[in-house]
Coordinates of C-alpha atoms in Angstrom, one line a residue:
L1 CA 9.2 -0.1 8.3
V2 CA 7.8 -2.6 10.6
E3 CA 4.4 -2.3 9.0
Q4 CA 6.0 -2.7 5.5
A5 CA 7.9 -5.8 6.6
K6 CA 4.7 -7.5 7.7
S7 CA 2.7 -9.5 5.2
R8 CA 0.2 -7.3 3.1
T9 CA -2.0 -10.3 2.2
L10 CA -4.7 -9.4 4.7
A11 CA -4.5 -5.6 4.1
D12 CA -4.9 -6.3 0.4
L13 CA -8.0 -8.4 1.2
M14 CA -9.7 -5.9 3.4
G15 CA -8.8 -3.1 0.9
S16 CA -10.5 -5.0 -1.8
Q17 CA -13.8 -5.0 0.1
S18 CA -14.3 -1.4 -0.6
G19 CA -14.4 -2.0 -4.2
G20 CA -17.1 -4.5 -4.2
R21 CA -17.0 -8.1 -5.1
P22 CA -14.7 -9.1 -8.0
Q23 CA -16.1 -9.9 -11.3
R24 CA -16.5 -13.4 -11.9
G25 CA -15.7 -15.3 -15.1
G26 CA -12.7 -16.0 -17.5
Q27 CA -9.2 -14.9 -16.2
A28 CA -10.7 -13.6 -12.9
D29 CA -11.9 -17.0 -11.9
G30 CA -8.6 -18.6 -12.8
A31 CA -6.6 -15.9 -10.7
R32 CA -8.9 -16.6 -7.8
R33 CA -8.5 -20.3 -7.9
R34 CA -4.8 -19.9 -8.1
V35 CA -4.6 -17.7 -5.1
E36 CA -6.9 -20.0 -3.0
E37 CA -4.8 -23.1 -4.0
R38 CA -1.5 -21.2 -2.8
R39 CA -3.3 -20.2 0.4
E40 CA -4.4 -23.7 1.2
E41 CA -0.6 -24.8 0.5
L42 CA 0.4 -22.0 2.9
S43 CA -2.0 -23.4 5.6
W44 CA -0.4 -26.8 5.1
Y45 CA 3.1 -25.6 5.5
A46 CA 2.1 -23.7 8.7
R47 CA 0.5 -27.0 10.1
Q48 CA 3.6 -28.9 9.4
I49 CA 5.7 -26.3 11.2
D50 CA 3.5 -26.5 14.3
L51 CA 3.7 -30.2 14.3
E52 CA 7.3 -30.4 14.0
E53 CA 7.7 -27.7 16.9
L54 CA 5.5 -29.6 19.2
K55 CA 8.1 -32.6 19.0
G56 CA 10.2 -30.5 21.4
A57 CA 13.8 -31.9 21.7
G58 CA 13.0 -34.5 18.9
R59 CA 12.3 -31.9 16.3
S60 CA 14.4 -31.7 13.3
L61 CA 15.9 -28.3 13.0
T62 CA 16.8 -29.1 9.3
R63 CA 13.3 -29.9 8.4
L64 CA 11.9 -26.8 10.3
A65 CA 14.2 -24.5 8.3
A66 CA 13.2 -26.1 5.0
L67 CA 9.6 -25.8 6.0
R68 CA 9.9 -22.1 6.9
Q69 CA 11.7 -21.3 3.8
R70 CA 9.1 -23.0 1.7
A71 CA 6.4 -21.1 3.7
R72 CA 8.1 -17.8 3.0
V73 CA 8.2 -18.5 -0.8
C74 CA 4.5 -19.5 -0.7
E75 CA 3.4 -16.5 1.2
D76 CA 5.3 -14.2 -1.1
D77 CA 3.6 -15.9 -4.1
V78 CA 0.2 -15.5 -2.5
T79 CA 0.8 -11.7 -1.9
R80 CA 2.1 -11.2 -5.5
R81 CA -0.9 -13.2 -7.1
L82 CA -3.3 -11.4 -4.9
R83 CA -2.1 -7.9 -5.9
E84 CA -2.0 -9.0 -9.4
W85 CA -5.6 -10.1 -9.3
R86 CA -6.8 -6.9 -7.5
R87 CA -4.9 -4.7 -10.1
S88 CA -6.6 -6.6 -13.0
E89 CA -10.0 -6.2 -11.2
S90 CA -9.5 -2.3 -10.5
G91 CA -7.9 -1.5 -13.8
G92 CA -4.4 -0.9 -12.3
A93 CA -5.6 1.2 -9.2
S94 CA -4.2 0.6 -5.9
G95 CA -6.4 0.2 -3.0
D96 CA -5.8 1.8 0.5
G97 CA -4.9 -1.5 1.9
S98 CA -1.7 -2.0 0.0
Q99 CA 0.2 0.6 1.8
P100 CA 1.1 0.8 5.7
V101 CA -1.2 3.4 7.5
A102 CA 0.6 6.7 8.2
W103 CA 1.4 7.4 11.8
S104 CA -0.9 10.5 12.0
R105 CA -3.9 8.5 10.7
L106 CA -3.3 5.8 13.2
R107 CA -3.0 8.2 16.1
D108 CA -6.3 9.9 15.1
A109 CA -8.1 6.6 14.9
M110 CA -7.0 5.4 18.3
P111 CA -9.4 6.0 21.3
T112 CA -7.6 7.6 24.4
D113 CA -8.1 4.5 26.5
T114 CA -6.3 2.1 23.8
T115 CA -2.8 1.0 23.7
L116 CA -1.5 -1.0 20.7
V117 CA 1.6 -3.3 21.3
E118 CA 3.2 -4.5 18.1
Y119 CA 6.1 -7.0 18.4
F120 CA 8.8 -7.4 15.8
E121 CA 12.1 -9.2 15.5
V122 CA 15.3 -7.6 14.4
R123 CA 18.4 -9.7 14.0
Q124 CA 17.2 -12.4 16.4
Y125 CA 16.2 -9.8 19.0
L126 CA 12.6 -9.1 19.8
H127 CA 11.2 -5.7 20.4
A128 CA 8.0 -4.2 21.2
L129 CA 6.4 -1.0 19.8
V130 CA 4.0 0.5 22.4
I131 CA 1.6 2.9 20.5
D132 CA -0.9 5.3 22.0
R133 CA -2.3 8.8 20.9
R134 CA 0.9 10.4 22.6
G135 CA 3.4 8.5 20.4
I136 CA 5.4 5.4 19.8
T137 CA 7.8 3.8 22.4
V138 CA 10.2 1.1 21.4
V139 CA 10.9 -1.4 24.1
P140 CA 13.7 -4.1 23.8
I141 CA 12.5 -7.3 24.9
G142 CA 15.2 -10.0 24.5
P143 CA 16.7 -12.7 22.4
T144 CA 14.2 -14.4 20.3
S145 CA 15.6 -17.9 20.9
A146 CA 15.0 -18.0 24.5
I147 CA 11.3 -16.7 24.2
R148 CA 10.8 -19.2 21.4
E149 CA 11.8 -22.0 23.4
R150 CA 9.6 -21.1 26.4
S151 CA 6.7 -20.8 24.0
Q152 CA 7.5 -24.3 22.7
F153 CA 7.3 -25.5 26.3
L154 CA 4.0 -24.1 26.7
H155 CA 2.5 -25.6 23.6
F156 CA 4.0 -28.9 24.6
Q157 CA 2.2 -28.7 27.9
L158 CA -1.0 -27.6 26.2
S159 CA -0.7 -30.6 23.7
R160 CA -1.0 -33.1 26.7
F161 CA -4.5 -32.3 26.9
A162 CA -5.0 -34.3 23.6
R163 CA -4.4 -37.4 25.5
G164 CA -8.0 -37.6 26.7
R165 CA -10.1 -36.9 29.8
A166 CA -8.8 -39.8 31.8
Y167 CA -5.2 -38.5 31.5
T168 CA -6.0 -35.0 32.2
R169 CA -8.2 -35.8 35.3
R170 CA -5.4 -37.8 36.8
E171 CA -2.7 -35.1 36.1
T172 CA -4.8 -32.0 36.6
T173 CA -2.5 -30.5 39.5
E174 CA 0.6 -31.1 37.6
L175 CA -0.8 -29.6 34.2
A176 CA -2.1 -26.7 35.9
A177 CA 1.1 -25.9 37.9
V178 CA 3.5 -26.4 35.0
T179 CA 1.3 -24.5 32.5
E180 CA 0.8 -21.5 34.9
G181 CA 4.4 -21.5 35.4
H182 CA 5.3 -21.1 31.7
L183 CA 2.6 -18.3 31.4
R184 CA 4.2 -16.5 34.2
V185 CA 7.7 -16.6 32.7
L186 CA 6.2 -15.6 29.3
H187 CA 4.6 -12.7 31.0
G188 CA 7.8 -11.7 32.5
A189 CA 9.6 -11.7 29.3
L190 CA 7.0 -10.2 26.9
V191 CA 4.9 -8.0 29.2
A192 CA 6.6 -6.9 32.1
P193 CA 9.3 -4.8 30.3
L194 CA 6.5 -2.6 28.8
E195 CA 3.8 -2.5 31.4
R196 CA 4.6 1.0 32.7
H197 CA 4.0 2.3 29.0
V198 CA 0.6 0.7 28.8
R199 CA -2.3 3.0 29.5
G200 CA -6.1 2.6 29.3
Q201 CA -8.4 -0.3 29.6
S202 CA -8.1 -1.5 25.9
L203 CA -5.0 -3.5 24.9
V204 CA -4.5 -4.4 21.2
I205 CA -1.8 -7.2 20.7
V206 CA 0.0 -7.3 17.3
P207 CA 2.1 -10.5 17.5
H208 CA 5.1 -11.5 15.4
G209 CA 6.0 -14.8 13.9
F210 CA 5.5 -17.7 16.5
L211 CA 3.9 -15.1 18.9
H212 CA 0.7 -15.4 16.8
R213 CA 0.3 -18.9 18.5
L214 CA 0.7 -17.4 22.0
P215 CA -2.4 -16.9 24.2
F216 CA -1.4 -13.3 25.4
H217 CA -4.6 -12.9 27.3
A218 CA -3.7 -15.8 29.5
L219 CA -0.1 -14.6 30.4
S220 CA -0.2 -14.0 34.2
G221 CA 1.8 -11.6 36.3
R222 CA 1.7 -10.2 39.8
R223 CA -1.6 -8.5 39.2
G224 CA -3.1 -11.8 37.5
A225 CA -3.8 -12.6 33.9
L226 CA -3.9 -9.9 31.3
I227 CA -7.5 -10.7 30.3
D228 CA -8.4 -9.6 34.1
Q229 CA -6.7 -6.4 33.5
F230 CA -7.5 -5.2 30.1
D231 CA -10.1 -5.7 27.3
V232 CA -7.6 -7.7 25.1
S233 CA -7.8 -8.1 21.4
Y234 CA -5.5 -9.0 18.6
A235 CA -4.6 -7.7 15.1
P236 CA -2.0 -9.0 12.6
S237 CA -0.6 -5.4 12.1
A238 CA -1.4 -1.9 13.1
T239 CA -2.6 -1.3 9.5
I240 CA -5.2 -4.0 9.7
W241 CA -6.4 -2.7 13.1
Y242 CA -6.7 0.8 11.6
L243 CA -8.6 -0.6 8.5
C244 CA -11.0 -2.5 11.0
R245 CA -11.4 0.5 13.2
T246 CA -12.2 2.9 10.3
A247 CA -14.5 0.5 8.4
P248 CA -18.0 1.7 7.9
D249 CA -20.6 -0.2 10.0
A250 CA -22.1 -3.2 8.5
R251 CA -25.8 -2.7 7.8
G252 CA -27.8 -5.9 7.7
R253 CA -31.5 -6.8 8.1
G254 CA -32.5 -8.1 11.5
A255 CA -30.4 -9.7 14.2
L256 CA -27.7 -12.1 13.6
V257 CA -28.7 -14.2 16.8

């Protein structure tokens, strides 16, 4: 259910790669342009939401709610148009990327040293699904509003670096101390409750909503930052991680670098 609720856009895109490049010309080109236009519009809404949230106490909750609603409508439209485009290209066939991955397939694809943590919000309360080869553990995290507020504090602190080198040199001690404080609090809220369920060296984070903007690798607990404890990577959903994990190796000519 969590996977079904997440956006299918990226899974649809990845699933379409197995069928080769879409045909160009006529209706296909028109459909592609409309999808790209709506994606650009969605990016604009995301940027406006970020800018409004960074205003802190001066932000307009009414404007934020309106922007989020328009973004949701736009995202739904992108998903619908992308699926229609893919169906027209494939003659109505549905690719593997259009459905969430089955638990058994996800389990079989997971290395023994990997834990996947997938966050999700249910009725304004955040949960984490801790997934490894042995099973799925659901860990209640806490009210979303408190974690969102702390995340906004962190982003406001990071935004101060945009004031230039002269300011950051002068305020280095304060900036570092306050930023590290926010990172510790967020670690305590988002990571500490599930630490005992995490096994192995590789940690895959699947954020949710505003958590996509959070640097989980920098969250710091009693044993230091996550990046010093695990090989941290990110995925937009467990299905996307599975598609990346099971995709055939790219075969190119020569070295990239």
